[in-house]
């Protein structure tokens, strides 16, 4: 349970009923913000969005056109969302350290649906993530996408990581999100 206080910061009630500062900006909070950022873009794009209850195969969201699931008329994609607040300074490419297990859930051609990495870049300070006025809601900063179908899965121990290059040109917008449903990405997969 949370409550407002005179200092303006959110608080929660501790186990003995005392007010304690609400933890802000930890990995869980940042990850949830990133997923909701993607959810907001999917809503603006008028796509159906289904969140996976348990992350067993590296997929956080399934996005699709309304209608019969999985048909060419109503295509769907699978998405893994990662949030990051300390991107590199390269103006062209984000170099994101991704666990090999997560990489292997995205790489290769052995999938029924196209799979994408969505990388949400957030401010370090969670107080800057969102700003609302009477006429707008602004979410900071941006999301980018990468497709790894053209890359082979890696044969490395489960706990190791690799660097995934995400082009800054792949800014995730409503228009770009619709573009991920084209046949180009389906053709990269093994025909079933």
mmCIF file of C-alpha atoms in Angstrom:
data_model
loop_
_atom_site.group_PDB
_atom_site.id
_atom_site.type_symbol
_atom_site.label_atom_id
_atom_site.label_comp_id
_atom_site.label_asym_id
_atom_site.label_seq_id
_atom_site.Cartn_x
_atom_site.Cartn_y
_atom_site.Cartn_z
ATOM 1 C CA UNK A 1 0.000 0.000 0.000
ATOM 2 C CA UNK A 2 1.324 3.442 -0.862
ATOM 3 C CA UNK A 3 0.549 6.876 0.469
ATOM 4 C CA UNK A 4 1.334 10.499 -0.247
ATOM 5 C CA UNK A 5 3.401 12.522 2.201
ATOM 6 C CA UNK A 6 4.178 16.173 2.612
ATOM 7 C CA UNK A 7 7.696 15.727 1.178
ATOM 8 C CA UNK A 8 6.224 14.896 -2.246
ATOM 9 C CA UNK A 9 7.906 11.497 -2.556
ATOM 10 C CA UNK A 10 5.962 8.226 -2.770
ATOM 11 C CA UNK A 11 6.019 6.068 0.327
ATOM 12 C CA UNK A 12 4.814 2.610 1.191
ATOM 13 C CA UNK A 13 3.738 1.138 4.476
ATOM 14 C CA UNK A 14 6.278 -1.209 6.037
ATOM 15 C CA UNK A 15 5.511 -4.479 7.857
ATOM 16 C CA UNK A 16 4.826 -2.622 11.121
ATOM 17 C CA UNK A 17 2.624 0.041 9.523
ATOM 18 C CA UNK A 18 5.351 2.703 9.344
ATOM 19 C CA UNK A 19 5.837 4.794 6.209
ATOM 20 C CA UNK A 20 8.970 3.946 4.235
ATOM 21 C CA UNK A 21 10.260 5.519 0.993
ATOM 22 C CA UNK A 22 9.072 3.627 -2.086
ATOM 23 C CA UNK A 23 11.988 2.106 -3.985
ATOM 24 C CA UNK A 24 12.313 3.737 -7.412
ATOM 25 C CA UNK A 25 14.488 2.899 -10.419
ATOM 26 C CA UNK A 26 15.653 -0.630 -9.560
ATOM 27 C CA UNK A 27 15.927 -3.214 -12.363
ATOM 28 C CA UNK A 28 12.379 -4.490 -11.853
ATOM 29 C CA UNK A 29 10.950 -0.974 -11.958
ATOM 30 C CA UNK A 30 13.015 -0.063 -15.044
ATOM 31 C CA UNK A 31 12.019 -3.302 -16.787
ATOM 32 C CA UNK A 32 8.325 -2.744 -16.094
ATOM 33 C CA UNK A 33 8.591 0.821 -17.396
ATOM 34 C CA UNK A 34 10.212 -0.473 -20.605
ATOM 35 C CA UNK A 35 7.446 -3.019 -21.142
ATOM 36 C CA UNK A 36 4.734 -0.418 -20.544
ATOM 37 C CA UNK A 37 6.524 1.952 -22.954
ATOM 38 C CA UNK A 38 6.207 -0.744 -25.633
ATOM 39 C CA UNK A 39 2.597 -1.413 -24.601
ATOM 40 C CA UNK A 40 1.776 2.286 -25.078
ATOM 41 C CA UNK A 41 3.273 2.237 -28.586
ATOM 42 C CA UNK A 42 1.310 -0.930 -29.429
ATOM 43 C CA UNK A 43 -1.914 0.726 -28.236
ATOM 44 C CA UNK A 44 -1.163 3.815 -30.351
ATOM 45 C CA UNK A 45 -0.569 1.474 -33.326
ATOM 46 C CA UNK A 46 -3.960 -0.234 -32.661
ATOM 47 C CA UNK A 47 -2.310 -3.637 -32.235
ATOM 48 C CA UNK A 48 -3.408 -6.410 -29.927
ATOM 49 C CA UNK A 49 -0.824 -6.927 -27.186
ATOM 50 C CA UNK A 50 -0.652 -9.994 -24.963
ATOM 51 C CA UNK A 51 1.882 -10.121 -22.147
ATOM 52 C CA UNK A 52 3.427 -13.474 -21.343
ATOM 53 C CA UNK A 53 2.721 -14.321 -17.720
ATOM 54 C CA UNK A 54 5.942 -16.295 -17.367
ATOM 55 C CA UNK A 55 9.118 -15.626 -19.284
ATOM 56 C CA UNK A 56 10.094 -19.177 -20.246
ATOM 57 C CA UNK A 57 11.267 -18.633 -23.821
ATOM 58 C CA UNK A 58 12.512 -15.050 -23.863
ATOM 59 C CA UNK A 59 9.266 -13.488 -25.054
ATOM 60 C CA UNK A 60 7.678 -10.677 -23.068
ATOM 61 C CA UNK A 61 4.930 -9.632 -25.486
ATOM 62 C CA UNK A 62 3.070 -11.016 -28.466
ATOM 63 C CA UNK A 63 1.820 -8.246 -30.749
ATOM 64 C CA UNK A 64 -0.636 -8.808 -33.543
ATOM 65 C CA UNK A 65 -3.264 -7.437 -35.844
ATOM 66 C CA UNK A 66 -6.837 -8.034 -34.662
ATOM 67 C CA UNK A 67 -8.378 -11.150 -36.139
ATOM 68 C CA UNK A 68 -7.559 -14.843 -36.478
ATOM 69 C CA UNK A 69 -4.199 -15.402 -34.844
ATOM 70 C CA UNK A 70 -1.261 -16.482 -36.966
ATOM 71 C CA UNK A 71 -2.800 -16.071 -40.415
ATOM 72 C CA UNK A 72 -1.142 -13.947 -43.079
ATOM 73 C CA UNK A 73 -4.120 -11.628 -42.994
ATOM 74 C CA UNK A 74 -3.680 -11.111 -39.250
ATOM 75 C CA UNK A 75 0.063 -11.463 -38.623
ATOM 76 C CA UNK A 76 1.738 -11.544 -35.202
ATOM 77 C CA UNK A 77 5.248 -11.012 -33.850
ATOM 78 C CA UNK A 78 6.998 -11.925 -30.598
ATOM 79 C CA UNK A 79 8.992 -9.355 -28.651
ATOM 80 C CA UNK A 80 11.661 -9.444 -25.958
ATOM 81 C CA UNK A 81 11.905 -6.084 -24.130
ATOM 82 C CA UNK A 82 15.046 -4.840 -22.412
ATOM 83 C CA UNK A 83 15.470 -1.500 -20.637
ATOM 84 C CA UNK A 84 18.745 0.378 -20.430
ATOM 85 C CA UNK A 85 19.759 3.671 -18.862
ATOM 86 C CA UNK A 86 23.467 3.765 -19.714
ATOM 87 C CA UNK A 87 23.802 3.496 -23.498
ATOM 88 C CA UNK A 88 27.094 4.005 -25.290
ATOM 89 C CA UNK A 89 27.847 7.320 -26.990
ATOM 90 C CA UNK A 90 27.956 5.930 -30.533
ATOM 91 C CA UNK A 91 25.590 8.089 -32.641
ATOM 92 C CA UNK A 92 24.741 5.190 -35.001
ATOM 93 C CA UNK A 93 24.598 1.983 -32.948
ATOM 94 C CA UNK A 94 23.600 0.942 -29.455
ATOM 95 C CA UNK A 95 25.822 -1.915 -28.241
ATOM 96 C CA UNK A 96 23.708 -3.728 -25.683
ATOM 97 C CA UNK A 97 25.174 -6.513 -23.477
ATOM 98 C CA UNK A 98 22.683 -9.368 -23.702
ATOM 99 C CA UNK A 99 22.845 -12.717 -21.956
ATOM 100 C CA UNK A 100 23.559 -15.517 -24.415
ATOM 101 C CA UNK A 101 20.405 -17.322 -23.282
ATOM 102 C CA UNK A 102 18.316 -14.296 -24.306
ATOM 103 C CA UNK A 103 20.303 -13.883 -27.524
ATOM 104 C CA UNK A 104 19.632 -17.504 -28.481
ATOM 105 C CA UNK A 105 15.900 -16.996 -27.943
ATOM 106 C CA UNK A 106 16.032 -14.333 -30.685
ATOM 107 C CA UNK A 107 18.730 -15.520 -33.114
ATOM 108 C CA UNK A 108 18.272 -17.898 -36.001
ATOM 109 C CA UNK A 109 15.463 -18.916 -38.296
ATOM 110 C CA UNK A 110 13.763 -21.719 -36.346
ATOM 111 C CA UNK A 111 10.741 -19.715 -35.153
ATOM 112 C CA UNK A 112 7.105 -19.742 -36.222
ATOM 113 C CA UNK A 113 6.751 -16.000 -35.685
ATOM 114 C CA UNK A 114 9.283 -13.251 -36.259
ATOM 115 C CA UNK A 115 11.045 -12.308 -33.006
ATOM 116 C CA UNK A 116 12.464 -8.912 -32.146
ATOM 117 C CA UNK A 117 14.524 -7.297 -29.437
ATOM 118 C CA UNK A 118 13.023 -3.983 -28.296
ATOM 119 C CA UNK A 119 15.556 -1.906 -26.390
ATOM 120 C CA UNK A 120 13.997 0.900 -24.350
ATOM 121 C CA UNK A 121 16.520 3.575 -23.386
ATOM 122 C CA UNK A 122 15.453 5.417 -20.235
ATOM 123 C CA UNK A 123 16.822 8.332 -18.229
ATOM 124 C CA UNK A 124 18.904 7.274 -15.227
ATOM 125 C CA UNK A 125 16.596 9.216 -12.885
ATOM 126 C CA UNK A 126 13.168 7.514 -12.748
ATOM 127 C CA UNK A 127 11.571 10.846 -11.864
ATOM 128 C CA UNK A 128 12.291 11.855 -15.500
ATOM 129 C CA UNK A 129 10.681 8.815 -17.131
ATOM 130 C CA UNK A 130 7.246 10.357 -17.578
ATOM 131 C CA UNK A 131 5.823 13.852 -17.538
ATOM 132 C CA UNK A 132 2.100 14.564 -17.681
ATOM 133 C CA UNK A 133 0.186 17.788 -18.252
ATOM 134 C CA UNK A 134 -3.467 18.432 -19.070
ATOM 135 C CA UNK A 135 -2.821 18.007 -22.795
ATOM 136 C CA UNK A 136 -0.074 15.385 -23.092
ATOM 137 C CA UNK A 137 1.792 12.467 -21.591
ATOM 138 C CA UNK A 138 5.489 12.407 -22.460
ATOM 139 C CA UNK A 139 7.488 9.216 -22.007
ATOM 140 C CA UNK A 140 11.282 9.380 -22.078
ATOM 141 C CA UNK A 141 13.479 8.475 -23.903
ATOM 142 C CA UNK A 142 13.030 6.095 -26.840
ATOM 143 C CA UNK A 143 12.814 2.471 -27.972
ATOM 144 C CA UNK A 144 14.762 0.765 -30.751
ATOM 145 C CA UNK A 145 14.345 -2.615 -32.419
ATOM 146 C CA UNK A 146 16.647 -5.327 -33.736
ATOM 147 C CA UNK A 147 15.994 -8.543 -35.646
ATOM 148 C CA UNK A 148 18.513 -11.356 -35.134
ATOM 149 C CA UNK A 149 17.108 -13.944 -37.575
ATOM 150 C CA UNK A 150 20.157 -13.618 -39.832
ATOM 151 C CA UNK A 151 22.498 -14.552 -36.936
ATOM 152 C CA UNK A 152 23.224 -18.034 -35.640
ATOM 153 C CA UNK A 153 22.575 -18.994 -32.006
ATOM 154 C CA UNK A 154 25.744 -19.113 -29.895
ATOM 155 C CA UNK A 155 27.173 -22.202 -28.237
ATOM 156 C CA UNK A 156 28.331 -20.695 -24.912
ATOM 157 C CA UNK A 157 27.634 -21.309 -21.240
ATOM 158 C CA UNK A 158 24.256 -20.045 -20.064
ATOM 159 C CA UNK A 159 25.670 -17.270 -17.854
ATOM 160 C CA UNK A 160 27.880 -15.588 -20.440
ATOM 161 C CA UNK A 161 26.838 -12.539 -22.426
ATOM 162 C CA UNK A 162 27.406 -11.074 -25.859
ATOM 163 C CA UNK A 163 27.006 -7.642 -27.399
ATOM 164 C CA UNK A 164 24.036 -7.020 -29.682
ATOM 165 C CA UNK A 165 24.183 -4.090 -32.058
ATOM 166 C CA UNK A 166 20.919 -2.165 -32.280
ATOM 167 C CA UNK A 167 20.922 0.534 -34.965
ATOM 168 C CA UNK A 168 19.707 3.924 -33.739
ATOM 169 C CA UNK A 169 18.046 4.236 -37.159
ATOM 170 C CA UNK A 170 15.629 1.521 -35.938
ATOM 171 C CA UNK A 171 13.665 3.949 -33.775
ATOM 172 C CA UNK A 172 10.447 2.283 -32.650
ATOM 173 C CA UNK A 173 7.523 4.452 -33.723
ATOM 174 C CA UNK A 174 3.941 3.548 -34.617
ATOM 175 C CA UNK A 175 4.922 3.446 -38.308
ATOM 176 C CA UNK A 176 8.056 1.372 -37.609
ATOM 177 C CA UNK A 177 6.050 -1.021 -35.443
ATOM 178 C CA UNK A 178 3.635 -1.665 -38.317
ATOM 179 C CA UNK A 179 6.640 -2.248 -40.581
ATOM 180 C CA UNK A 180 7.744 -5.215 -38.449
ATOM 181 C CA UNK A 181 4.701 -7.176 -39.653
ATOM 182 C CA UNK A 182 5.769 -7.253 -43.311
ATOM 183 C CA UNK A 183 6.554 -10.438 -45.228
ATOM 184 C CA UNK A 184 10.263 -9.521 -45.251
ATOM 185 C CA UNK A 185 10.688 -10.767 -41.676
ATOM 186 C CA UNK A 186 8.560 -13.901 -42.250
ATOM 187 C CA UNK A 187 10.655 -14.825 -45.282
ATOM 188 C CA UNK A 188 13.758 -14.923 -43.063
ATOM 189 C CA UNK A 189 12.266 -17.827 -41.110
ATOM 190 C CA UNK A 190 12.339 -21.493 -42.061
ATOM 191 C CA UNK A 191 9.128 -22.403 -43.874
ATOM 192 C CA UNK A 192 6.913 -24.593 -41.736
#
